[in-house]
Backbone as ProteinMPNN parsed JSONL, in Angstrom:
{"seq_chain_A": "MAFTPPVECPICRNTLDLDRTLEDHLVGSHSHFEVARYLASLHDRTESRPISD", "coords_chain_A": {"N_chain_A": [[0.842, -1.175, 0.0], [0.621, 2.184, -0.885], [2.115, 5.088, 0.53], [0.381, 7.969, 1.411], [0.96, 11.269, 1.672], [-0.111, 13.729, 4.097], [-2.451, 16.32, 3.205], [-1.913, 19.764, 2.787], [-3.449, 22.854, 3.298], [-3.038, 25.464, 1.043], [-3.684, 28.068, 1.642], [-4.387, 28.564, 4.4], [-2.617, 26.928, 5.653], [-3.285, 24.729, 7.212], [-3.2, 21.307, 8.125], [-4.953, 18.83, 6.544], [-7.51, 16.488, 7.547], [-7.267, 12.975, 6.92], [-9.517, 11.965, 5.665], [-10.619, 14.068, 4.293], [-10.985, 16.219, 1.494], [-9.029, 18.584, -0.405], [-10.561, 20.292, -1.958], [-13.119, 20.183, -0.666], [-12.386, 21.336, 1.772], [-11.546, 23.945, 0.956], [-13.93, 25.005, -0.101], [-15.619, 24.863, 2.133], [-14.268, 26.269, 4.158], [-13.093, 28.637, 3.315], [-13.609, 31.851, 1.827], [-14.886, 32.812, -1.431], [-13.497, 35.014, -2.28], [-11.064, 34.848, -0.826], [-9.914, 32.523, -1.939], [-9.743, 33.303, -4.639], [-8.018, 35.508, -4.42], [-5.684, 34.217, -3.537], [-5.134, 32.559, -5.778], [-4.74, 34.531, -7.732], [-2.44, 35.763, -6.738], [-0.611, 33.702, -7.065], [-0.56, 33.55, -9.851], [0.517, 36.049, -10.482], [3.09, 35.757, -9.446], [4.16, 33.769, -11.079], [4.103, 34.743, -13.591], [5.665, 35.354, -16.657], [8.408, 37.463, -17.206], [10.038, 39.874, -19.228], [13.54, 39.671, -19.918], [15.86, 42.097, -19.446], [18.562, 43.537, -21.32]], "CA_chain_A": [[0.0, 0.0, 0.0], [1.424, 3.385, -1.011], [1.936, 6.115, 1.548], [-0.144, 9.232, 0.91], [1.233, 12.293, 2.671], [-1.266, 14.582, 4.385], [-2.612, 17.489, 2.346], [-1.895, 21.032, 3.511], [-4.14, 23.936, 2.612], [-2.069, 26.503, 0.702], [-4.126, 29.378, 2.119], [-4.281, 28.682, 5.86], [-1.539, 26.02, 6.078], [-3.776, 23.657, 8.072], [-3.106, 19.959, 7.591], [-6.314, 18.286, 6.483], [-7.738, 15.108, 7.958], [-7.082, 12.058, 5.791], [-10.783, 11.706, 4.971], [-11.11, 15.331, 3.749], [-10.287, 16.648, 0.285], [-8.698, 20.003, -0.439], [-11.727, 20.994, -2.507], [-14.111, 20.318, 0.407], [-11.862, 22.297, 2.743], [-11.572, 25.292, 0.386], [-15.328, 25.444, -0.207], [-16.222, 24.989, 3.453], [-13.518, 27.071, 5.122], [-12.573, 29.889, 2.763], [-14.53, 32.561, 0.934], [-14.471, 32.867, -2.837], [-12.515, 36.086, -2.367], [-9.773, 34.338, -0.34], [-9.381, 31.586, -2.936], [-9.396, 34.088, -5.824], [-6.827, 36.302, -4.097], [-4.547, 33.296, -3.525], [-4.834, 32.168, -7.158], [-4.196, 35.7, -8.424], [-1.059, 35.971, -6.294], [0.193, 32.674, -7.738], [-0.425, 33.942, -11.248], [1.446, 37.183, -10.527], [4.448, 35.274, -9.174], [4.638, 32.889, -12.143], [4.026, 35.441, -14.882], [6.995, 35.55, -17.219], [8.773, 38.849, -17.429], [11.171, 39.965, -20.149], [14.863, 39.902, -19.344], [16.481, 43.224, -20.149], [20.01, 43.396, -21.532]], "C_chain_A": [[0.892, 1.244, 0.0], [1.092, 4.384, 0.087], [1.446, 7.395, 0.885], [0.11, 10.293, 1.974], [0.0, 13.154, 2.918], [-1.269, 15.815, 3.477], [-2.637, 18.73, 3.226], [-2.591, 22.09, 2.671], [-3.129, 25.037, 2.299], [-2.45, 27.888, 1.215], [-3.89, 29.518, 3.621], [-3.208, 27.773, 6.464], [-1.978, 24.967, 7.084], [-3.579, 22.326, 7.373], [-4.488, 19.333, 7.673], [-6.36, 16.864, 7.01], [-7.651, 14.218, 6.727], [-8.363, 11.805, 5.009], [-11.365, 12.965, 4.325], [-10.297, 15.723, 2.513], [-9.993, 18.147, 0.365], [-9.878, 20.809, -0.956], [-12.788, 21.217, -1.437], [-13.662, 21.364, 1.431], [-11.961, 23.723, 2.207], [-12.992, 25.844, 0.32], [-15.927, 25.713, 1.179], [-15.542, 25.966, 4.389], [-13.05, 28.43, 4.619], [-13.597, 30.521, 1.834], [-13.997, 32.517, -0.497], [-13.38, 33.921, -3.011], [-11.133, 35.612, -1.922], [-9.123, 33.419, -1.372], [-8.942, 32.343, -4.185], [-8.132, 34.904, -5.582], [-5.58, 35.428, -4.094], [-4.146, 32.906, -4.95], [-4.245, 33.331, -7.95], [-2.751, 35.954, -8.008], [-0.128, 34.929, -6.897], [0.461, 33.057, -9.186], [0.587, 35.084, -11.384], [2.887, 36.735, -10.318], [5.006, 34.45, -10.321], [4.599, 33.54, -13.518], [5.439, 35.694, -15.392], [7.223, 37.025, -17.504], [9.984, 38.896, -18.348], [12.472, 40.231, -19.406], [15.51, 41.03, -20.138], [17.979, 43.007, -20.251], [20.788, 44.377, -20.715]], "O_chain_A": [[1.819, 1.34, 0.804], [-0.056, 4.508, 0.514], [2.034, 7.853, -0.094], [-0.462, 10.227, 3.062], [-0.845, 13.29, 2.033], [-0.218, 16.284, 3.041], [-3.29, 18.756, 4.269], [-2.345, 22.202, 1.47], [-2.431, 25.499, 3.201], [-1.614, 28.791, 1.221], [-3.264, 30.481, 4.065], [-2.929, 27.852, 7.66], [-1.134, 24.365, 7.748], [-3.771, 22.225, 6.161], [-5.113, 19.309, 8.733], [-5.377, 16.127, 6.932], [-7.933, 14.663, 5.615], [-8.312, 11.469, 3.826], [-12.502, 12.933, 3.853], [-9.075, 15.577, 2.492], [-10.638, 18.878, 1.117], [-10.163, 21.893, -0.446], [-13.307, 22.326, -1.308], [-14.464, 22.174, 1.895], [-12.412, 24.619, 2.921], [-13.23, 27.008, 0.645], [-16.659, 26.685, 1.363], [-16.172, 26.453, 5.328], [-12.653, 29.282, 5.413], [-14.351, 29.83, 1.148], [-12.825, 32.227, -0.736], [-12.45, 33.737, -3.797], [-10.134, 35.936, -2.564], [-7.928, 33.527, -1.645], [-7.879, 32.057, -4.736], [-7.268, 34.979, -6.456], [-4.532, 35.842, -4.591], [-2.964, 32.92, -5.292], [-3.338, 33.129, -8.757], [-1.925, 36.323, -8.843], [1.023, 35.235, -7.207], [1.577, 32.905, -9.682], [1.414, 35.08, -12.296], [3.803, 37.271, -10.941], [6.22, 34.432, -10.522], [5.024, 32.936, -14.503], [6.3, 36.183, -14.66], [6.335, 37.731, -17.981], [10.865, 38.041, -18.253], [12.493, 40.93, -18.393], [15.685, 40.928, -21.352], [18.59, 42.377, -19.387], [22.017, 44.394, -20.776]]}, "name": "protein", "num_of_chains": 1, "seq": "MAFTPPVECPICRNTLDLDRTLEDHLVGSHSHFEVARYLASLHDRTESRPISD"}
């Protein structure tokens, strides 16, 4: 049987119970605004920027 590490919420950093999914946690514990703000910050950090000479 493969080991499945516990899932950590990227917003609040809580470790979820083994019987709980990240989706259930996000919907039940965080507002749409919190999730959207987190996703927007990820997008801003990963956006490619030109390298100047």
